[in-house]
mmCIF file of C-alpha atoms in Angstrom:
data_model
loop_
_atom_site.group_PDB
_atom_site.id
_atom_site.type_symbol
_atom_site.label_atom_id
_atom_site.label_comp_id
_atom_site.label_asym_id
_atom_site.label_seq_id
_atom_site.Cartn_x
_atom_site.Cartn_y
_atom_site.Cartn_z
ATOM 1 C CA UNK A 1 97.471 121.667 85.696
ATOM 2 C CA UNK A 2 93.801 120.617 84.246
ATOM 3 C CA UNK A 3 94.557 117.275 84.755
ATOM 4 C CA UNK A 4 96.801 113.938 86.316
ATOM 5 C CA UNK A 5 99.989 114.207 84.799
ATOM 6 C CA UNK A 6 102.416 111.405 84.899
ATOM 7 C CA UNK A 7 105.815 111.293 83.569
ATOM 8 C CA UNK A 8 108.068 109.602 81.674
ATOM 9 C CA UNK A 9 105.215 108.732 79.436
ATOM 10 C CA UNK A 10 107.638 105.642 78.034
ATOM 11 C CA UNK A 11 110.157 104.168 79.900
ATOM 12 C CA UNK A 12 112.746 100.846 78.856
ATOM 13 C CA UNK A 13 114.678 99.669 81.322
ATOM 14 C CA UNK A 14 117.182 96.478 81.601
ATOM 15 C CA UNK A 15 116.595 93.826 83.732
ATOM 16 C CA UNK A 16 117.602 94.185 87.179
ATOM 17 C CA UNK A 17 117.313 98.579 87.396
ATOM 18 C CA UNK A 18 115.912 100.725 89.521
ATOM 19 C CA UNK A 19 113.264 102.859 87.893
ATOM 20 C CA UNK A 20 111.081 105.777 89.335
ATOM 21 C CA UNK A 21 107.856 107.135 87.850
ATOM 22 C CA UNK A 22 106.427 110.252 88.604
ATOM 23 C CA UNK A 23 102.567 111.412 89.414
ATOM 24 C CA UNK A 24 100.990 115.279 89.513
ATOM 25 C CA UNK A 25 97.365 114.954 91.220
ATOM 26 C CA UNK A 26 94.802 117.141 89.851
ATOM 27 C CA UNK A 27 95.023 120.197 92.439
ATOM 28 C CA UNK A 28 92.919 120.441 95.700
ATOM 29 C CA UNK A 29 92.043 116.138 95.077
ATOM 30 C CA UNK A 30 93.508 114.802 98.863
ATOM 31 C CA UNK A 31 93.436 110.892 97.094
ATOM 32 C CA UNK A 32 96.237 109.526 94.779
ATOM 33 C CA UNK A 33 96.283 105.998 93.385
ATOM 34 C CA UNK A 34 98.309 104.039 91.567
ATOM 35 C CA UNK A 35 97.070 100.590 89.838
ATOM 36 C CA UNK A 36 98.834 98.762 87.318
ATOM 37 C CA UNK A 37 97.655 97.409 83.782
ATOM 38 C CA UNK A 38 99.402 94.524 82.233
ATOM 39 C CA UNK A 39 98.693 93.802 78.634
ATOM 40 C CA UNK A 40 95.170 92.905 77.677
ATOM 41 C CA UNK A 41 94.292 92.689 81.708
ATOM 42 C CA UNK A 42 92.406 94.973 84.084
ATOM 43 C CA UNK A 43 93.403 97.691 86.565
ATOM 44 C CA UNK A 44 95.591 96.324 89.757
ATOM 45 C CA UNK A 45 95.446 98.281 92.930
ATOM 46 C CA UNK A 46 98.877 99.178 93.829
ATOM 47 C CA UNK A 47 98.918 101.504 96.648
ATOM 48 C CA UNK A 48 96.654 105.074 97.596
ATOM 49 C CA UNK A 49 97.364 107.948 99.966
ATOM 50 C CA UNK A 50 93.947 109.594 101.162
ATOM 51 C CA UNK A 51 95.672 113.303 102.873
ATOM 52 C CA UNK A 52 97.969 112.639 105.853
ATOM 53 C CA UNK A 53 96.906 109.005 106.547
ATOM 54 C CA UNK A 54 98.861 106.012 106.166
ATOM 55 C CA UNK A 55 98.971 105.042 102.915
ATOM 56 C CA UNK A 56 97.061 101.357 102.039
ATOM 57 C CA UNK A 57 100.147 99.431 100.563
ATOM 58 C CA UNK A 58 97.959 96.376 100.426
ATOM 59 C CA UNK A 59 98.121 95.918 96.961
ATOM 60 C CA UNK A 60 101.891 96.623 96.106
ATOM 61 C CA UNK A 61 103.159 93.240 95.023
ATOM 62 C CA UNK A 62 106.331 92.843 96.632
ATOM 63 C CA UNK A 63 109.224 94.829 99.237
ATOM 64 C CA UNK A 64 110.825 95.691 95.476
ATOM 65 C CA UNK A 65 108.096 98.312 94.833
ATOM 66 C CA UNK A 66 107.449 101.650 97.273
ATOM 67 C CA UNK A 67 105.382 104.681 96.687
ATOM 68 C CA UNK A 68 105.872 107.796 98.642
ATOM 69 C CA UNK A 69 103.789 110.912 98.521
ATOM 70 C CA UNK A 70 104.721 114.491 99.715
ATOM 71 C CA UNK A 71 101.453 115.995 101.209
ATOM 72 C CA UNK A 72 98.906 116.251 98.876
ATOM 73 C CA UNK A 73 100.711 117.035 95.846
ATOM 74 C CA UNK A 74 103.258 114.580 93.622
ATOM 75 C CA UNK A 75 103.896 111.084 94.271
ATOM 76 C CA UNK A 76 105.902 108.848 93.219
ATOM 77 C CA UNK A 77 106.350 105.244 92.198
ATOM 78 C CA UNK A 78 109.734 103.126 92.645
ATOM 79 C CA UNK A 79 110.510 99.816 91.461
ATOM 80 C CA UNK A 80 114.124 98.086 92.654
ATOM 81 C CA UNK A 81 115.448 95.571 90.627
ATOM 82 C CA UNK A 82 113.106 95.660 87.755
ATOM 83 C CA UNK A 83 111.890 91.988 86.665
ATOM 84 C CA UNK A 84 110.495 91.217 83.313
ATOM 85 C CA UNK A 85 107.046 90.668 84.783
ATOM 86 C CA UNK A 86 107.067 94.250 85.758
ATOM 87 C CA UNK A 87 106.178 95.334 82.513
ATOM 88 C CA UNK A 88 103.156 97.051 81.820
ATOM 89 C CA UNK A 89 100.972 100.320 82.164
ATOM 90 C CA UNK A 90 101.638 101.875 85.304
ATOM 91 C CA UNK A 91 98.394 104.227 85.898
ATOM 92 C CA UNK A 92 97.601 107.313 88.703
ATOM 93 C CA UNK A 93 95.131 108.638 89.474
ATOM 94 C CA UNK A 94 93.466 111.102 91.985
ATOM 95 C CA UNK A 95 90.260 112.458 93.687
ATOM 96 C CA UNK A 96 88.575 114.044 95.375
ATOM 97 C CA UNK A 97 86.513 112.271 99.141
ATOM 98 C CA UNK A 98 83.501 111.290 97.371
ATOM 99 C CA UNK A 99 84.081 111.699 93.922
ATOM 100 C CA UNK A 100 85.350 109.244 91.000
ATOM 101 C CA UNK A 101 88.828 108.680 90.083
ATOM 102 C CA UNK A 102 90.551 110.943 87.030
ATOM 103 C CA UNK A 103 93.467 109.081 85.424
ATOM 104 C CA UNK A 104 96.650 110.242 84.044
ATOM 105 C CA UNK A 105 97.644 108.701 80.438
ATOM 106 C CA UNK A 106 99.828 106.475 82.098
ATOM 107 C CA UNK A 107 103.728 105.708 82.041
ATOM 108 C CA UNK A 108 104.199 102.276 79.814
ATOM 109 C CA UNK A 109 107.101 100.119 81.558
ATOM 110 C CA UNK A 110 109.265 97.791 79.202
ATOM 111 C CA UNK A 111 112.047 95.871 81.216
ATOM 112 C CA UNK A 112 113.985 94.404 79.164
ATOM 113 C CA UNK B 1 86.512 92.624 100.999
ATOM 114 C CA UNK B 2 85.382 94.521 98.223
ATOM 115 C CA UNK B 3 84.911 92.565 94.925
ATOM 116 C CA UNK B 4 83.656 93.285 91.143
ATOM 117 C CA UNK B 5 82.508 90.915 88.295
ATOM 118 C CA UNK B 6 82.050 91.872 84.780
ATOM 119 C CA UNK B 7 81.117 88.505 83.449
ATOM 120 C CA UNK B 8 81.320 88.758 79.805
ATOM 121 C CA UNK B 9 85.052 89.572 78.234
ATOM 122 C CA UNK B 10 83.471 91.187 75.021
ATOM 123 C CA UNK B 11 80.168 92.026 74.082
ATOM 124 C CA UNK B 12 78.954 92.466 70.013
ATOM 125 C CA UNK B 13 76.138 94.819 69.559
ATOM 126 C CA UNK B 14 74.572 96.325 65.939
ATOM 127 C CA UNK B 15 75.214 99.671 65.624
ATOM 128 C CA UNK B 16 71.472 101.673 66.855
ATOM 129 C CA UNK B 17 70.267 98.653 69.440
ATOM 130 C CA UNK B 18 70.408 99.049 72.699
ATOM 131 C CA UNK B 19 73.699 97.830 74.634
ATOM 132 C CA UNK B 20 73.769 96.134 78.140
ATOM 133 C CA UNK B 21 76.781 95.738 79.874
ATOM 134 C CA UNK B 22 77.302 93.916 83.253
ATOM 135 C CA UNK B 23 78.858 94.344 86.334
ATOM 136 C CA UNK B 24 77.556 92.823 89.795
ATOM 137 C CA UNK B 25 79.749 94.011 92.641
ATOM 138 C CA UNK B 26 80.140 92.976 96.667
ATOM 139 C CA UNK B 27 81.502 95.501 99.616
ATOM 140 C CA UNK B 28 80.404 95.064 103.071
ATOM 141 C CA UNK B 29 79.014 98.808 103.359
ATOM 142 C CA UNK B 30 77.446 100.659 101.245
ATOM 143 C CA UNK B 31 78.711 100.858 97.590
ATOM 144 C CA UNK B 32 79.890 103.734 95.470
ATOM 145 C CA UNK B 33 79.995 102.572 92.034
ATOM 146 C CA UNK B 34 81.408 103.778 88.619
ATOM 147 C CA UNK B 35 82.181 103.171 85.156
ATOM 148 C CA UNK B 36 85.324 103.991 82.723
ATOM 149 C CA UNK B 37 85.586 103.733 79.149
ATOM 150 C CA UNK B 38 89.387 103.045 78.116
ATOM 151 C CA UNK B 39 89.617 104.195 73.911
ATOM 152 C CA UNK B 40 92.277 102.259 72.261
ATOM 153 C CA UNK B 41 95.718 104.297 73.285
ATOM 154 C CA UNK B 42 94.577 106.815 75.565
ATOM 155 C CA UNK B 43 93.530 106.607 79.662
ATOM 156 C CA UNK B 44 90.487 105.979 81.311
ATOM 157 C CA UNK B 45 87.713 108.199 81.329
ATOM 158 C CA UNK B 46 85.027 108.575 84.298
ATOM 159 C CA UNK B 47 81.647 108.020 82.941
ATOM 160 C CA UNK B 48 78.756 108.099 85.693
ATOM 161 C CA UNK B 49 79.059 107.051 89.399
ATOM 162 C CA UNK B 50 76.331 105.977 91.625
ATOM 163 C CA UNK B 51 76.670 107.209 95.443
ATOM 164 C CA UNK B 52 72.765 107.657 96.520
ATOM 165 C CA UNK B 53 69.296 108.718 95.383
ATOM 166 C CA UNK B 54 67.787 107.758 92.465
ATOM 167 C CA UNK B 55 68.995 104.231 91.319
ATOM 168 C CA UNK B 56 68.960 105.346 87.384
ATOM 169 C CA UNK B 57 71.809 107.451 86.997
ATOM 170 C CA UNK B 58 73.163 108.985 83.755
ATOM 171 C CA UNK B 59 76.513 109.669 82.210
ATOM 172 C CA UNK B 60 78.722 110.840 79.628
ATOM 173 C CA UNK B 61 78.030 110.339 75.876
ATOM 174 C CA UNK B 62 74.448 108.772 76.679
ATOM 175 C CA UNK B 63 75.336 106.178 79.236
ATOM 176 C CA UNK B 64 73.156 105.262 81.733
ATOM 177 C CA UNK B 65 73.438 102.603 84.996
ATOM 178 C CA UNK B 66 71.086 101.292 87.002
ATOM 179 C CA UNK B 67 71.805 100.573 90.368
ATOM 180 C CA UNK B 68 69.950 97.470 91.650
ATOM 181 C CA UNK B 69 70.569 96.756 95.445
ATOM 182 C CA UNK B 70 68.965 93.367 95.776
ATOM 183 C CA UNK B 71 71.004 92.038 92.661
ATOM 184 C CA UNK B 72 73.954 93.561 94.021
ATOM 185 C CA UNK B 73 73.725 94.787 89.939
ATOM 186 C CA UNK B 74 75.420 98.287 87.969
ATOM 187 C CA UNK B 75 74.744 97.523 84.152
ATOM 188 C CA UNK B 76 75.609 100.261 82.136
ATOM 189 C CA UNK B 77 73.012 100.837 79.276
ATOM 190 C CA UNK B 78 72.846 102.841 76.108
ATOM 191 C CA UNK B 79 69.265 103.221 73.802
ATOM 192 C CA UNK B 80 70.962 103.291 70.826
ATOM 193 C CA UNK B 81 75.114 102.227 70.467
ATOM 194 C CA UNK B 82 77.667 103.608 68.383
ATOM 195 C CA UNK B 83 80.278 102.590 66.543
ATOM 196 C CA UNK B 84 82.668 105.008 68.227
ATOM 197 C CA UNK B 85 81.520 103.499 71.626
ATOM 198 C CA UNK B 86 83.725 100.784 70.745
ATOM 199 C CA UNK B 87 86.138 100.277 73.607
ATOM 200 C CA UNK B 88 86.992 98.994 76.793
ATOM 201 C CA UNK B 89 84.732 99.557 79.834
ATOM 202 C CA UNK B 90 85.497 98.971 83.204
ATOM 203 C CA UNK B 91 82.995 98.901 86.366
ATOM 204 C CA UNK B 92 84.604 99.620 90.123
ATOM 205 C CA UNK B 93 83.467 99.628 93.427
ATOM 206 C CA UNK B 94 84.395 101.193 96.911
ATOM 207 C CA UNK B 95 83.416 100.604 99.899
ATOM 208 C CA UNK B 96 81.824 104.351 101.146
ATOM 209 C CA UNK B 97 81.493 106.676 102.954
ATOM 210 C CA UNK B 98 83.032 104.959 105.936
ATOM 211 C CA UNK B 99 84.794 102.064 104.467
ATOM 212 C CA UNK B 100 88.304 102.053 102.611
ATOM 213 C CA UNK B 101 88.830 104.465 99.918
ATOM 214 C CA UNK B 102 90.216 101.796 97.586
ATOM 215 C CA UNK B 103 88.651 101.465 94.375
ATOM 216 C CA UNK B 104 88.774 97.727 92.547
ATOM 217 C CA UNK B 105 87.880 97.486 89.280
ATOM 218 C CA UNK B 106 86.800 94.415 86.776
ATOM 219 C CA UNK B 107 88.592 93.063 84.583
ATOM 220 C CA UNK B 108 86.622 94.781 81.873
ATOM 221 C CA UNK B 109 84.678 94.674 79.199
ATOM 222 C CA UNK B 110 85.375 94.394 75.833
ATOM 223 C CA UNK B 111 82.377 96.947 73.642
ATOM 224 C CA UNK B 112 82.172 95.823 69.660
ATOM 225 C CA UNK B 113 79.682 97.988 67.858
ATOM 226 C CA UNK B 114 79.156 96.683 64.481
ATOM 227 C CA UNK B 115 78.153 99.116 61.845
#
């Protein structure tokens, strides 16, 4: 597609789930990112995969959250045993070596 | 490690001045910098990036940064604002070409244009 699409676009949850968002790179961009956005706060680096390196995980905040990537195409984002403080805007991006980062619209987490 | 300070959580400007807002940045290497605008309800959008050459660089919808190594500065400018320029504007850094290809961002920027 034209651009990063990211899926659900909403998601609710209860307390204590498993929950799994999805991210489509922009074709041909090797780099995918994934930050997070609570409310009213900046971007947090979560994780990126830069083409068949290991991924940086240096910014996932605990064992609870994983990311996995296959090649350079859709990734996705798990989070076991969802706390409330896991709410907020879960963001993706990707690019190209180089360039600047294009964002999906985001998937907004509610855990209930 | 790579860090980015946008001082100033909002910033009021008239609608037709000029707008200045800051963003001072560290990385051990060279820097590639950017900006993003985030509207109300919808995702970030790139704006300019600065990876060499000329330290003036321009952008989308009139922006313009100014890269200033000795300051360690990327203010993004504008001539004359907007009141649709009202948003949320973020400055990043990484650490390039041969450093990490993790972006950090600030914690943004708050644009009020007032008409």
């Amino acid at each position: 597609g034209a651009g990063v699409s990211q899926s659900p676009s909403n998601k609710v949850t209860e307390k204590g789930k498993d929950v799994e968002l999805r991210c489509d790179p922009i074709s041909g961009h090797t780099a995918l990112y994934w930050y997070r956005q609570r409310l009213g706060q900046g971007l947090e680096f979560l994780i990126y995969f830069q083409g068949n390196s290991a991924p940086d995980k240096s910014g996932l905040p605990s064992d609870r959250f994983s990311a996995e990537r296959t090649g350079e195409s859709v990734s996705t984002l798990t989070i076991q045993r969802t706390q409330q403080e896991d709410s907020a805007v879960y963001l993706c991006a990707s690019a190209t070596v180089g360039g600047g980062l294009f964002f999906g619209s985001g998937t907004q987490l509610s855990v209930l | 490690a790579q860090s980015v300070a946008q001082p100033e959580d909002q910033v009021n400007v008239a609608e037709g001045n000029p707008l200045t807002v800051k963003c001072t940045y560290s990385v051990s290497g060279n820097p590639y910098l950017f900006w993003y605008v985030q509207y109300p309800n919808r995702g970030l959008q790139f704006l300019l990036k600065y990876i060499t050459g000329d330290n003036l660089v321009k952008g989308s919808y009139g922006f313009e940064a100014e890269f200033n190594k000795s300051q360690t500065s990327f203010h993004l400018k504008k001539p004359s604002a907007l009141v649709s320029d009202s948003a949320l504007y973020f400055c990043a850094v990484r650490d390039g070409p041969s450093g990490t290809y993790k972006y950090i961002f600030g914690t943004g920027t708050r644009l009020k244009v007032l008409a």
